[in-house]
């Protein structure tokens, strides 16, 4: 193995998916996993299989279908967790079980309510059990950076002794600082010499905005796996951002002895758009690498410099991260074959009914919009994936808007059991009216928490992409929609968010009825 190669462990579908309001269905997770494969990540942490049948099913589908990366499933140290993780990943060409337990006293005392001795025993038993199934086992001492380094070292030594092939050192609450993390890792290497023979990994959260800096410090201290998520999504302030780590290595790797990842950087922009679209988590405009302003120059002096020589104000070329790839253009006369070819060029394998459905959507849009570009196709395909789960569907709507009367909306919503419901309501504006009409028609009293509209491309006829976050019984859920008509896109997003919210409520009710607490996530 090349000693300068840094493994990219993507946790978008596990830690990233734990962000509030994100609820990806299996088809969406698969699409993201396929795209991560095209991006060339080394490991996909596909989920936490014990937490729900949906999570299990998605991890299993990814393990069975996605070729290339190692597919990992997360597990606490409990036997049932490890069994579920193994059953979910066992069909992958390269499966991994990732098990964890906290080593900080604050977690041991207050959350686990146990002792250090018990933690050592649980870590030993978990790694031994996981190794019976799988040759590739990762162990994480959770909250390591707030834990006593000597005790964490004892636990890591046990994991290594029992055959863990990767030991990951999480900065679970985003507390450490680069120099401190370096010192911590160096001390661990001294205390556990066996760490030199396996992969050491870093997993940093961004609570103080240091996730990427800390991860990089970890790599400089010897770690050769970085756990990160696309667009930096994840618990609270998120994880280290995958695109920042990959481009940091790509741009400055030579300055640090030739460190590099195996990612195809030209897939970064597309991966970021797909994740933003399916999760509903928009990327901030000035976000490094993938924000829409990351390669824009506003000041006259900068524009002048870049026109004369790009390198005057750009340290990376936008094409390196795939920002030039909107070349495909279809029009209303393009046929099924041209659409299929364009989708294939984008990496989507669409055939049979899915192709018919995509073609139908494409024709609808091409009738209203002159040119359909690669970005539009990405938006349409992502929108179709959202339909794969049974839920409420907005069949049709009428909205009357005027500056002299309150806007009024009538909607027809199909319930998951197929029955159609019709109803009307007024609102402060046309979008508010359609949302209220959907609530009153379905009898579900959801509260709107966030509503956003973005244009997929430039131009007056651009597709509108909407994102809705709503709250039902204290749980938030998100939905997205795409159309050339903003009100239609808003209505679609709202019913999808409603379907997700109802599904979450039903899952919680089932768990309560079975007297099982909702599964805890790390
Ligand atoms: O932040 C954390 O500690 C985690 C572990 C499960 C690795 O996500
Ligand atoms: Zn984490």
Coordinates of C-alpha atoms in Angstrom, one line a residue, residues 269-442:
X269 CA -19.5 19.2 -8.0
X270 CA -22.1 16.6 -9.2
X271 CA -21.8 14.7 -6.0
X272 CA -22.4 17.9 -4.0
X273 CA -25.4 18.8 -6.1
X274 CA -27.0 15.4 -5.7
X275 CA -26.5 15.3 -2.0
X276 CA -27.9 18.9 -1.6
X277 CA -30.9 18.1 -3.7
X278 CA -31.8 14.8 -2.1
X279 CA -31.2 15.9 1.5
X280 CA -32.7 19.4 1.0
X281 CA -29.6 20.8 2.7
X282 CA -28.6 23.7 0.5
X283 CA -24.9 24.5 0.2
X284 CA -24.0 28.0 1.4
X285 CA -23.0 30.3 -1.5
X286 CA -19.5 30.9 -0.1
X287 CA -18.8 27.3 0.9
X288 CA -15.3 26.3 -0.1
X289 CA -15.0 24.2 -3.3
X290 CA -18.7 23.7 -4.0
X291 CA -20.4 27.0 -3.0
X292 CA -21.7 28.8 -6.1
X293 CA -19.3 31.7 -5.4
X294 CA -16.3 29.5 -4.8
X295 CA -15.0 30.3 -8.2
X296 CA -16.7 33.7 -8.8
X297 CA -14.8 37.0 -8.8
X298 CA -16.7 40.1 -7.9
X299 CA -14.2 42.8 -7.5
X300 CA -12.9 44.6 -10.6
X301 CA -9.3 44.0 -9.7
X302 CA -9.8 40.3 -9.3
X303 CA -11.8 40.0 -12.5
X304 CA -9.1 41.9 -14.4
X305 CA -6.4 39.6 -12.9
X306 CA -8.3 36.4 -13.7
X307 CA -9.0 37.5 -17.3
X308 CA -5.3 38.0 -17.8
X309 CA -4.2 34.9 -16.0
X310 CA -6.5 32.6 -14.0
X311 CA -3.8 31.7 -11.4
X312 CA -3.7 35.4 -10.2
X313 CA -6.7 34.8 -8.0
X314 CA -7.5 31.1 -8.3
X315 CA -5.7 28.3 -6.6
X316 CA -7.8 25.6 -8.2
X317 CA -9.3 25.3 -11.7
X318 CA -13.1 25.0 -11.6
X319 CA -13.0 22.3 -14.2
X320 CA -10.9 20.2 -11.7
X321 CA -14.0 19.9 -9.4
X322 CA -16.3 19.3 -12.4
X323 CA -17.9 22.7 -12.6
X324 CA -17.9 22.8 -16.4
X325 CA -20.2 19.9 -16.9
X326 CA -23.5 21.3 -18.1
X327 CA -22.7 20.6 -21.8
X328 CA -25.7 18.3 -22.5
X329 CA -28.5 20.1 -24.1
X330 CA -31.8 18.5 -25.2
X331 CA -34.9 20.1 -26.7
X332 CA -38.5 19.3 -27.1
X333 CA -37.8 17.3 -30.3
X334 CA -35.2 15.1 -28.6
X335 CA -36.4 11.5 -28.5
X336 CA -36.2 8.7 -25.9
X337 CA -32.9 7.5 -27.4
X338 CA -31.3 10.9 -27.0
X339 CA -32.6 11.1 -23.4
X340 CA -31.3 7.7 -22.5
X341 CA -27.9 8.5 -24.0
X342 CA -27.7 11.8 -22.1
X343 CA -28.7 10.1 -18.9
X344 CA -26.0 7.4 -19.5
X345 CA -23.4 10.1 -20.1
X346 CA -24.4 11.5 -16.7
X347 CA -23.9 8.0 -15.2
X348 CA -27.6 7.2 -14.7
X349 CA -28.6 3.7 -15.9
X350 CA -32.3 4.2 -16.6
X351 CA -34.3 1.6 -18.6
X352 CA -37.8 0.1 -18.8
X353 CA -40.5 1.8 -16.8
X354 CA -38.1 4.3 -15.2
X355 CA -37.0 5.5 -18.6
X356 CA -40.7 5.9 -19.7
X357 CA -41.3 7.9 -16.6
X358 CA -38.2 10.0 -17.0
X359 CA -39.1 10.6 -20.7
X360 CA -42.6 11.7 -19.7
X361 CA -41.2 14.2 -17.2
X362 CA -38.6 15.3 -19.7
X363 CA -41.3 16.0 -22.4
X364 CA -43.4 17.9 -19.9
X365 CA -40.5 20.1 -19.0
X366 CA -39.2 20.4 -22.6
X367 CA -42.6 21.8 -23.6
X368 CA -42.3 24.6 -21.1
X369 CA -38.5 25.2 -21.3
X370 CA -36.5 25.7 -24.4
X371 CA -33.3 23.8 -23.6
X372 CA -33.0 21.0 -21.1
X373 CA -29.5 20.8 -19.7
X374 CA -27.4 18.3 -17.8
X375 CA -28.3 20.1 -14.5
X376 CA -32.0 19.9 -15.4
X377 CA -31.7 16.2 -16.1
X378 CA -30.0 15.7 -12.7
X379 CA -32.9 17.5 -11.1
X380 CA -35.5 15.5 -12.9
X381 CA -33.9 12.1 -12.1
X382 CA -33.5 13.1 -8.4
X383 CA -37.2 14.2 -8.4
X384 CA -38.3 10.8 -9.8
X385 CA -36.3 9.0 -7.1
X386 CA -38.5 10.8 -4.5
X387 CA -41.6 9.1 -6.0
X388 CA -40.3 5.7 -5.3
X389 CA -41.7 5.6 -1.8
X390 CA -45.4 5.3 -1.2
X391 CA -46.9 8.4 0.3
X392 CA -49.3 11.2 -0.3
X393 CA -49.2 12.6 -3.9
X394 CA -50.4 15.9 -5.2
X395 CA -52.7 14.9 -8.1
X396 CA -53.7 18.4 -9.2
X397 CA -54.3 21.9 -7.9
X398 CA -55.9 25.2 -8.8
X399 CA -54.6 28.4 -7.2
X400 CA -56.2 31.8 -7.6
X401 CA -54.0 34.7 -6.8
X402 CA -55.0 38.4 -6.9
X403 CA -53.9 41.6 -5.1
X404 CA -57.6 42.3 -4.2
X405 CA -58.6 39.0 -2.6
X406 CA -56.9 36.5 -0.4
X407 CA -55.3 33.8 -2.5
X408 CA -57.3 30.6 -2.7
X409 CA -56.2 27.1 -3.4
X410 CA -58.0 23.8 -4.3
X411 CA -56.1 20.6 -4.2
X412 CA -56.6 16.9 -4.9
X413 CA -54.3 14.7 -2.9
X414 CA -54.0 10.9 -3.3
X415 CA -53.5 9.1 0.0
X416 CA -51.1 6.1 0.2
X417 CA -54.1 3.8 0.1
X418 CA -55.1 5.2 -3.3
X419 CA -58.2 7.3 -2.2
X420 CA -58.4 10.8 -3.5
X421 CA -59.2 13.7 -1.2
X422 CA -60.2 17.2 -2.4
X423 CA -60.3 20.5 -0.4
X424 CA -59.7 24.2 -0.5
X425 CA -58.2 26.9 1.7
X426 CA -57.0 30.5 1.6
X427 CA -53.6 31.8 2.7
X428 CA -51.4 34.8 2.9
X429 CA -50.0 34.1 -0.5
X430 CA -50.5 31.4 -3.2
X431 CA -47.8 29.1 -1.7
X432 CA -49.3 29.5 1.8
X433 CA -52.8 28.8 0.4
X434 CA -51.7 25.5 -1.3
X435 CA -49.9 24.4 1.9
X436 CA -52.9 25.1 4.0
X437 CA -55.2 23.4 1.5
X438 CA -53.1 20.3 1.7
X439 CA -53.2 20.4 5.5
X440 CA -57.0 20.8 5.6
X441 CA -57.6 18.2 3.0
X442 CA -55.4 15.5 4.6

